[in-house]
Amino acid sequence: MSAHLDQFISWVKENGATYEKFDFKTDSEGIGCVYATTKVGAGESLATLPFRLAITEKVARNALPNLDQHSCRNVMSLFLAQQKKIGNESFYAPYLNILPEKIMTGLCFDKNDMRFLENTTLYNSIEERRQNVYNEFQQLIKDSPENKNITWDEFLWAYSVLSSRSFPYSLIDPSYDGPSEVLFPLLDALNHKPHTHITWMRNGDPETGSLSFVIGNEIEAGEQIFNNYGPKVCDLLLLGYGFCFENNEYDHVALKPNISMDPNAQAKLQIVQQANVVSSSKEEPLLNYIHQDNIPSSFYKLMRIMVMNELELSCYLNCTDSSLLDFVGYRNEIAMLNTINALLQARLMAIRKFSVDITHITSWQKYAILYRQGQEKLLTIIVARIEQEKSNMLRRMSTVTELPPVAPFLSIINPEYFAQQKQLWDIKKTQEEKSNSGVVTLDSVVITLNQLLQRNPRFKKATEQLFEDIEEEQDIVMMLALIEERSKGRESKWNAFFERTRDINKNQVPSNEEAVEELQDLYDSLFPAFTEAFPDTFSAEIYSFEALLWAEYILNNYSLNNSIFIVPI
């Protein structure tokens, strides 16, 4: 037993603390642990610490009285650094002397350590938090010049002590309503293990009381004794405590849509706010945490808003009932699932870009790799789940035999139709699961340019001669192909869709005169030249400006984002 540990044990006992049946040891990685020396029965009190030995916010503020504007964590960190600086003159020296000289929380990672977290959300969190803490430290020293001898490294050490070892102050005073925290020497020696049954039992009043740890399950001699810090994700464990572990059931992926370049961002945010589909984070209302077993319904609702086109936005602009966002329409639903999948795939690709040599690494770098691997595994699971949901939606779309009565085909306009469709699908879904029906592809439930060209060989031949690169001009070719297919009337498999959308409401056409003029310019560049070149294909009666206006409307409002797949239901 070290001299510092001897002094610490004497100090806590002299000041009224009691403990039995355990001893302090160090594991193979140099981490302090607590092991049972004899069998500990369920319900036994492991240790008791009087509150007078606790380091509280009150203690710190009494020593640093002119820092009222600073947070509890920062004032307590400065106090700890100050007490560590004065050495054995401090009442808390026996406790401070046994604390690790190096506490490798994420905030203490250097540039080499941070390489192990590149392309993860934790990387950005650490960089941002470290800068914020550093700025707060500078302000602390400015407001407390008598402590200017405290260095950044000393303050960061103290900050890490608190992040990794503190308890809520409510354990001393349950009536206290605030973010205050407290250090309990001796009791903070136990490491964390999820699902550990242990009770933090408060006794007496805040001035003369104490805190006891009562064991929930029997522990055999030689076993490590653990505490339970509560449900903690690996991000928080590595950032605040300096460790994490595999297969953490509480882990999640943080997702936030980026709409900074979206011209309709303000309108979408308006719906988000008024329908109250914001996340629980006040600072980041669009940030959501996705668990492998739980994708919040609010996240789906948020993403349905994020992928709304202008027509959908105009119909939902006054929406205040979040239940109306349980389903918007088939186009919107596929676009939403595609967008979520793209977000996840981008994150997954980034996290797999890892080329750091891991042959000789530190224990905290191993934890960083564990975190990285956990995020990759979690992302893979969630991607598979989203793909399954898309597959289910495509199967549902394949069963639609009758279009909604009113265009546009949105649930807010056709509520009874979509409610009935859902009921029918729920029945069919059960039947399909029993029969193990095959996969439905996206192409089978949408209108694609390739389908239209294959169905109209004369039109295809003409466009191949008129356009050097159809792919380069696919938007224009698609609009012309839609007009061609519509002209077939009942011979077209999509005739019902074309008929329902034929009469465009004046409110649904571009209100921007410049947009209409641009479309007119496009029309004038195509006709009558196309008609003169291929009169049997491009009839002037069929290919009118009004027809082109309709085709652009279909392309803008019924196609999937970033593609020309038309969703005709």
XYZ file of C-alpha atoms in Angstrom:
569
model
C 0.000 0.000 0.000
C 1.412 3.415 -0.980
C 2.121 6.177 1.523
C -0.484 8.416 -0.149
C -3.133 5.702 0.143
C -2.226 5.163 3.822
C -2.645 8.875 4.457
C -5.970 8.926 2.598
C -7.399 5.986 4.566
C -6.307 7.567 7.841
C -7.822 10.889 6.773
C -11.269 9.533 5.869
C -11.451 7.386 9.002
C -10.335 10.214 11.293
C -13.117 12.341 9.807
C -15.860 9.799 10.398
C -15.918 7.694 7.218
C -16.336 3.934 7.521
C -15.728 1.111 5.093
C -15.075 -2.585 5.314
C -14.732 -5.719 3.228
C -12.894 -4.065 0.351
C -9.425 -2.950 -0.628
C -7.891 -0.673 -3.257
C -5.918 -2.189 -6.127
C -4.670 -1.263 -9.579
C -5.525 -3.307 -12.667
C -3.198 -4.258 -15.536
C -3.770 -0.890 -17.237
C -3.045 1.112 -14.090
C -6.692 1.882 -13.365
C -7.631 2.086 -9.694
C -10.249 -0.492 -8.654
C -12.029 -1.681 -5.522
C -12.057 -5.412 -4.723
C -13.951 -7.334 -2.076
C -11.648 -8.780 0.610
C -14.402 -11.045 1.938
C -17.870 -12.009 0.808
C -20.286 -9.059 0.768
C -23.950 -9.910 1.207
C -26.845 -8.253 -0.586
C -28.157 -5.324 1.445
C -24.875 -4.710 3.270
C -23.525 -1.185 3.595
C -20.197 -1.045 1.814
C -19.031 2.397 2.926
C -20.320 5.583 4.549
C -18.936 9.092 4.097
C -19.989 12.100 6.208
C -21.036 15.122 4.169
C -18.374 17.252 5.853
C -15.747 15.432 3.766
C -17.570 16.169 0.518
C -16.271 18.892 -1.793
C -19.328 20.926 -2.736
C -20.095 24.013 -4.775
C -20.668 25.869 -1.512
C -17.154 24.998 -0.317
C -15.664 26.185 -3.605
C -17.629 29.437 -3.755
C -16.757 30.278 -0.136
C -13.096 30.007 -1.126
C -13.646 31.928 -4.386
C -16.344 34.473 -3.480
C -16.171 36.761 -6.523
C -17.134 34.272 -9.220
C -20.929 34.258 -8.986
C -21.317 34.618 -12.747
C -19.394 31.397 -13.403
C -20.828 27.881 -13.447
C -20.593 25.366 -10.636
C -18.283 23.104 -12.673
C -15.845 25.892 -13.494
C -15.663 27.319 -9.969
C -15.206 23.861 -8.471
C -12.512 23.065 -11.063
C -10.601 26.220 -10.181
C -10.962 25.397 -6.485
C -9.597 21.868 -7.000
C -6.672 23.166 -9.065
C -5.960 25.733 -6.363
C -6.071 23.115 -3.595
C -3.821 20.795 -5.600
C -1.398 23.676 -6.079
C -0.983 24.386 -2.362
C -0.200 20.738 -1.695
C -0.261 19.470 1.869
C -1.548 22.817 3.153
C -4.955 21.829 1.779
C -7.412 19.997 4.016
C -8.207 17.839 0.989
C -4.562 16.971 0.223
C -4.886 13.273 1.251
C -7.724 12.904 -1.254
C -6.152 14.966 -4.050
C -2.853 13.104 -3.696
C -4.402 9.720 -4.513
C -6.172 10.936 -7.636
C -4.520 9.964 -10.952
C -1.989 12.487 -12.199
C -3.337 11.891 -15.687
C -7.077 11.577 -16.342
C -7.498 10.833 -20.032
C -10.992 12.040 -20.728
C -11.701 13.081 -24.297
C -10.885 16.707 -23.429
C -7.308 15.646 -22.648
C -6.722 13.960 -26.014
C -3.812 15.403 -27.982
C -3.617 15.622 -31.776
C -2.326 12.072 -32.066
C -5.143 10.734 -29.878
C -7.733 12.682 -31.850
C -6.752 10.844 -35.043
C -8.516 7.799 -33.603
C -11.777 9.776 -33.542
C -11.599 11.400 -36.977
C -14.907 11.493 -38.889
C -16.962 10.798 -35.764
C -19.434 13.105 -34.043
C -17.381 12.798 -30.857
C -14.390 14.384 -32.600
C -16.340 17.585 -33.194
C -17.906 17.459 -29.723
C -14.487 17.259 -28.065
C -13.013 20.085 -30.141
C -15.988 22.339 -29.453
C -16.191 21.510 -25.740
C -12.440 21.944 -25.223
C -12.486 25.370 -26.851
C -15.475 26.418 -24.743
C -13.853 25.203 -21.521
C -10.608 26.975 -22.435
C -12.460 30.244 -23.066
C -14.256 29.865 -19.732
C -10.931 29.190 -17.997
C -9.433 32.376 -19.407
C -12.428 34.371 -18.185
C -12.162 32.729 -14.749
C -8.542 33.798 -14.388
C -9.406 37.278 -15.619
C -12.119 37.530 -12.948
C -9.883 35.939 -10.318
C -6.370 37.380 -10.887
C -5.117 35.982 -7.575
C -5.274 32.559 -9.264
C -3.308 33.530 -12.365
C -0.639 31.001 -11.380
C -3.099 28.190 -12.219
C -2.221 26.801 -15.651
C -4.589 25.491 -18.304
C -3.290 21.933 -17.807
C -3.897 22.147 -14.053
C -7.399 23.461 -14.580
C -8.155 20.791 -17.203
C -6.999 18.081 -14.782
C -9.378 19.429 -12.131
C -12.172 19.723 -14.692
C -11.635 16.082 -15.644
C -11.711 15.036 -11.974
C -15.179 16.536 -11.706
C -16.486 15.172 -15.009
C -15.342 11.656 -14.132
C -15.979 11.477 -10.377
C -18.719 13.907 -9.340
C -22.196 13.068 -8.040
C -25.370 15.188 -8.101
C -25.602 17.558 -5.128
C -29.189 16.403 -4.567
C -27.688 13.410 -2.723
C -26.843 15.877 0.053
C -29.892 18.108 -0.254
C -32.828 16.622 -2.218
C -34.658 19.964 -2.058
C -31.927 21.748 -4.018
C -33.083 22.529 -7.548
C -30.097 23.198 -9.756
C -27.177 21.699 -11.703
C -24.822 21.606 -8.717
C -22.433 18.693 -8.195
C -20.285 17.246 -5.418
C -17.207 15.065 -4.921
C -17.422 12.211 -2.399
C -13.916 10.981 -1.539
C -13.767 7.198 -0.992
C -17.177 6.583 -2.549
C -15.931 7.777 -5.948
C -13.355 4.963 -6.081
C -15.789 2.427 -7.577
C -15.707 1.979 -11.339
C -18.824 1.891 -13.521
C -20.649 -1.205 -14.687
C -24.146 -1.063 -16.221
C -26.973 -2.809 -14.376
C -25.002 -2.994 -11.135
C -27.454 -3.116 -8.239
C -26.274 -0.545 -5.744
C -28.148 2.027 -3.664
C -26.881 5.509 -2.801
C -28.473 5.977 0.602
C -28.645 9.432 2.168
C -28.752 9.752 5.948
C -29.447 12.822 8.125
C -29.452 16.475 7.073
C -27.153 18.383 4.683
C -24.965 19.674 7.513
C -24.399 16.579 9.655
C -25.591 13.735 7.428
C -23.782 11.111 5.394
C -24.002 9.007 2.245
C -23.780 5.214 2.203
C -23.385 2.697 -0.596
C -25.543 -0.391 -0.110
C -24.809 -3.456 -2.236
C -27.746 -4.959 -4.129
C -26.279 -8.338 -5.090
C -23.941 -10.703 -3.286
C -20.260 -10.223 -4.133
C -17.648 -12.939 -3.638
C -14.209 -12.295 -2.164
C -11.743 -11.203 -4.856
C -14.415 -9.764 -7.162
C -14.282 -6.144 -8.242
C -17.020 -4.013 -6.681
C -18.727 -1.652 -9.103
C -20.897 1.420 -8.951
C -23.620 2.248 -11.486
C -23.382 5.723 -13.019
C -26.709 5.248 -14.778
C -27.454 4.834 -18.517
C -24.531 6.438 -20.342
C -23.722 6.380 -24.057
C -20.128 5.806 -25.142
C -19.824 9.414 -26.384
C -20.458 10.683 -22.865
C -18.332 8.009 -21.203
C -15.287 8.762 -23.348
C -15.773 12.526 -23.235
C -16.374 12.827 -19.506
C -14.950 9.679 -17.909
C -12.180 8.531 -20.233
C -13.433 5.037 -21.025
C -16.162 3.150 -22.894
C -17.045 -0.450 -23.626
C -18.326 -2.746 -26.354
C -21.988 -3.418 -27.077
C -23.275 -0.494 -25.033
C -27.048 -0.905 -25.150
C -27.545 2.816 -24.567
C -25.484 3.931 -27.563
C -27.041 6.078 -30.242
C -26.221 7.944 -33.435
C -26.713 11.713 -33.530
C -28.371 12.914 -36.745
C -29.151 16.460 -37.771
C -30.422 17.463 -41.231
C -28.534 20.302 -42.880
C -30.948 22.739 -44.515
C -28.616 25.720 -44.687
C -28.739 25.661 -48.510
C -32.461 24.907 -48.770
C -34.361 27.909 -50.224
C -37.447 26.730 -48.310
C -35.625 26.377 -44.988
C -37.633 29.048 -43.162
C -40.985 27.600 -44.213
C -39.894 24.142 -43.110
C -38.641 25.408 -39.757
C -41.978 27.165 -39.290
C -43.821 23.842 -39.650
C -41.315 22.147 -37.331
C -41.967 24.729 -34.623
C -45.734 25.075 -34.929
C -46.301 21.293 -35.150
C -43.879 20.817 -32.240
C -41.686 18.150 -33.787
C -38.490 19.634 -32.369
C -36.073 17.396 -30.487
C -35.529 17.519 -26.728
C -32.416 19.673 -27.208
C -33.181 23.387 -26.797
C -29.855 24.357 -28.371
C -30.236 21.947 -31.309
C -33.966 21.557 -32.141
C -33.175 19.527 -35.289
C -30.762 17.140 -33.541
C -32.077 13.637 -32.928
C -30.552 10.598 -31.257
C -31.200 7.347 -33.095
C -31.004 4.094 -31.153
C -30.699 0.708 -32.841
C -33.996 -0.355 -31.267
C -35.765 2.976 -31.432
C -35.977 5.541 -34.190
C -38.148 8.297 -32.678
C -41.389 9.007 -34.535
C -40.568 12.706 -34.130
C -37.437 12.161 -36.244
C -39.467 10.665 -39.084
C -41.890 13.596 -38.861
C -39.002 16.050 -38.947
C -37.516 14.392 -42.006
C -40.884 14.344 -43.788
C -40.896 18.117 -43.405
C -37.276 18.397 -44.536
C -37.946 16.616 -47.863
C -41.191 18.439 -48.683
C -41.313 19.980 -52.125
C -43.023 23.314 -52.713
C -46.430 21.768 -53.368
C -46.312 19.736 -50.159
C -45.081 22.769 -48.248
C -47.980 24.876 -49.482
C -50.438 22.248 -48.234
C -48.780 21.822 -44.819
C -47.725 25.402 -44.149
C -50.424 25.905 -41.505
C -50.092 22.433 -39.988
C -50.091 22.546 -36.171
C -51.077 18.925 -35.519
C -48.046 16.631 -35.506
C -50.253 13.584 -36.159
C -50.807 14.930 -39.681
C -47.102 14.269 -40.234
C -47.377 10.544 -39.512
C -47.641 10.166 -43.274
C -47.577 12.879 -45.933
C -47.684 10.945 -49.192
C -45.891 8.162 -51.047
C -43.450 10.472 -52.832
C -42.612 12.177 -49.573
C -42.204 8.885 -47.705
C -39.741 7.393 -50.185
C -37.841 10.700 -50.366
C -37.698 10.776 -46.566
C -36.336 7.221 -46.278
C -33.840 7.873 -49.104
C -32.588 11.014 -47.363
C -32.176 9.296 -43.997
C -30.354 6.453 -45.718
C -28.053 8.926 -47.482
C -27.253 10.644 -44.168
C -26.426 7.316 -42.543
C -24.415 6.013 -45.501
C -22.338 9.196 -45.623
C -21.594 8.854 -41.913
C -20.773 5.170 -42.331
C -18.385 5.793 -45.226
C -16.626 8.525 -43.256
C -16.209 6.417 -40.124
C -14.757 3.544 -42.155
C -11.985 5.823 -43.412
C -9.473 4.878 -40.745
C -5.819 4.263 -41.540
C -4.088 4.824 -38.181
C -1.509 2.258 -37.041
C -2.985 0.423 -34.031
C -0.103 -1.926 -33.213
C 1.222 0.105 -30.273
C -1.533 2.183 -28.734
C -2.478 3.503 -25.309
C -5.435 2.336 -23.231
C -7.409 5.497 -24.037
C -6.700 5.068 -27.751
C -8.118 1.546 -27.434
C -11.256 3.080 -25.960
C -11.417 5.472 -28.920
C -11.271 2.501 -31.302
C -13.990 0.725 -29.304
C -16.147 3.824 -29.636
C -15.460 4.011 -33.365
C -16.282 0.334 -33.886
C -19.457 0.710 -31.845
C -20.607 3.627 -34.000
C -19.895 1.686 -37.189
C -21.851 -1.309 -35.924
C -24.742 0.885 -34.838
C -24.865 2.747 -38.150
C -24.869 -0.553 -40.038
C -27.826 -1.814 -37.993
C -29.814 1.404 -38.482
C -29.096 1.470 -42.237
C -30.467 -2.067 -42.515
C -33.561 -1.016 -40.607
C -34.197 1.993 -42.866
C -33.712 -0.152 -45.960
C -36.234 -2.631 -44.593
C -38.710 0.178 -43.988
C -38.226 1.358 -47.559
C -38.773 -2.190 -48.801
C -42.011 -2.373 -46.799
C -43.165 0.949 -48.234
C -42.471 -0.187 -51.806
C -44.510 -3.335 -51.183
C -47.305 -1.174 -49.833
C -47.159 1.060 -52.905
C -47.326 -2.001 -55.167
C -50.703 -2.940 -53.671
C -52.344 0.407 -54.507
C -55.069 -0.183 -57.093
C -56.957 3.082 -56.887
C -55.607 6.623 -56.809
C -56.596 9.194 -54.174
C -59.722 11.094 -55.246
C -58.054 14.510 -55.276
C -54.673 15.722 -56.511
C -52.169 16.433 -55.089
C -52.050 12.961 -53.534
C -51.357 13.986 -49.942
C -52.873 12.626 -46.747
C -53.795 16.098 -45.507
C -56.019 16.489 -48.605
C -57.218 12.869 -48.790
C -57.342 11.785 -45.113
C -60.076 9.137 -45.469
C -58.412 7.546 -48.487
C -55.020 7.189 -46.805
C -56.565 5.953 -43.551
C -58.330 3.224 -45.524
C -55.141 2.443 -47.453
C -53.263 1.944 -44.195
C -55.920 -0.438 -42.876
C -55.823 -2.468 -46.088
C -52.032 -2.548 -46.018
C -51.904 -3.713 -42.402
C -54.021 -6.713 -43.406
C -52.025 -7.419 -46.583
C -48.731 -6.977 -44.759
C -49.589 -9.781 -42.355
C -50.560 -12.018 -45.267
C -47.354 -11.166 -47.155
C -45.177 -11.912 -44.140
C -46.771 -15.357 -43.905
C -46.297 -16.021 -47.620
C -42.764 -14.570 -47.629
C -43.483 -12.500 -50.756
C -40.655 -11.272 -52.963
C -38.895 -7.928 -53.176
C -40.584 -4.970 -54.865
C -38.203 -2.641 -56.720
C -38.539 1.119 -56.920
C -38.768 0.992 -60.727
C -41.922 -1.107 -60.501
C -43.909 1.557 -58.624
C -42.658 4.757 -60.284
C -42.438 6.235 -63.773
C -38.883 6.398 -65.113
C -37.504 7.940 -68.271
C -36.250 4.561 -69.417
C -39.759 3.086 -69.089
C -41.261 5.897 -71.143
C -38.630 5.563 -73.862
C -39.102 1.806 -74.077
C -42.878 2.227 -74.354
C -42.541 4.810 -77.134
C -39.875 3.626 -79.627
C -40.733 6.274 -82.254
C -40.382 9.015 -79.648
C -37.128 7.455 -78.422
C -35.652 7.384 -81.921
C -36.588 11.015 -82.508
C -35.107 12.254 -79.228
C -31.881 10.329 -79.837
C -31.466 12.342 -83.035
C -32.509 15.648 -81.475
C -30.355 15.440 -78.334
C -26.645 14.645 -78.445
C -26.718 13.399 -74.841
C -30.115 12.408 -73.445
C -28.675 11.965 -69.968
C -27.375 15.521 -70.057
C -30.832 16.829 -71.002
C -32.893 14.239 -69.134
C -35.166 16.793 -67.431
C -36.292 18.159 -70.806
C -36.563 14.699 -72.362
C -38.574 13.500 -69.364
C -41.079 16.339 -69.725
C -41.506 15.599 -73.429
C -41.833 11.871 -72.701
C -44.561 12.548 -70.128
C -46.499 14.577 -72.692
C -46.078 11.767 -75.216
C -47.296 9.118 -72.772
C -50.246 11.246 -71.685
C -51.355 11.577 -75.299
C -52.051 7.825 -75.405
C -55.090 8.277 -73.190
C -56.487 4.995 -71.893
C -53.764 3.015 -73.629
C -51.313 4.342 -71.054
C -50.950 2.361 -67.808
C -50.708 5.715 -66.017
C -53.781 7.263 -67.612
C -55.594 7.627 -64.260
C -52.626 9.580 -62.872
C -52.473 11.813 -65.931
C -56.212 12.491 -65.790
C -56.177 13.353 -62.066
C -53.339 15.812 -62.580
C -54.462 17.237 -65.940
C -56.243 20.291 -64.557
C -53.574 22.235 -62.710
C -54.950 24.733 -60.236
C -53.702 28.241 -60.917
C -52.247 28.281 -57.398
C -50.067 25.305 -58.314
C -48.326 26.755 -61.360
C -45.141 28.807 -60.907
C -46.073 32.207 -59.489
C -42.652 33.520 -60.399
C -42.986 35.341 -63.705
C -39.312 34.766 -64.381
C -39.797 30.978 -64.053
C -42.720 31.068 -66.493
C -40.684 33.173 -68.919
C -37.797 30.703 -68.698
C -40.159 27.839 -69.481
C -41.583 29.817 -72.399
C -38.036 30.398 -73.675
C -37.399 26.657 -73.415
C -40.594 25.902 -75.308
C -39.717 28.399 -78.029
C -36.273 26.806 -78.404
C -37.898 23.405 -79.023
C -40.992 24.228 -81.044
C -41.919 24.445 -83.830
C -38.418 23.118 -84.743
C -39.110 19.635 -83.288
C -42.502 19.492 -84.990
C -40.983 20.417 -88.339
C -38.230 17.808 -87.955
C -40.525 14.995 -86.753
C -44.146 15.948 -87.509
C -45.432 12.430 -86.832
C -43.909 12.440 -83.337
C -44.176 16.010 -82.095
C -47.694 17.060 -83.021
C -48.285 20.777 -82.457
C -51.684 19.963 -80.996
C -50.196 17.663 -78.345
C -46.967 19.551 -77.592
C -48.417 22.902 -76.557
C -46.920 25.301 -74.043
C -49.703 24.342 -71.613
C -48.631 20.699 -71.956
C -45.034 21.642 -71.137
C -46.264 23.647 -68.160
C -48.122 20.550 -66.936
C -45.069 18.315 -67.447
C -42.854 20.674 -65.470
C -45.453 20.697 -62.694
C -45.381 16.880 -62.580
C -41.587 16.860 -62.573
C -41.371 19.418 -59.767
C -44.048 17.963 -57.520
C -44.248 14.211 -58.093
C -40.603 13.274 -58.571
C -38.209 12.059 -55.920
C -35.554 14.455 -54.706
C -32.471 14.602 -56.924
C -33.959 12.178 -59.450
C -36.570 12.051 -62.188
C -38.498 9.106 -60.824
C -42.168 10.134 -60.894
C -44.328 8.739 -58.081
C -47.791 8.424 -59.688
C -49.791 7.583 -56.546
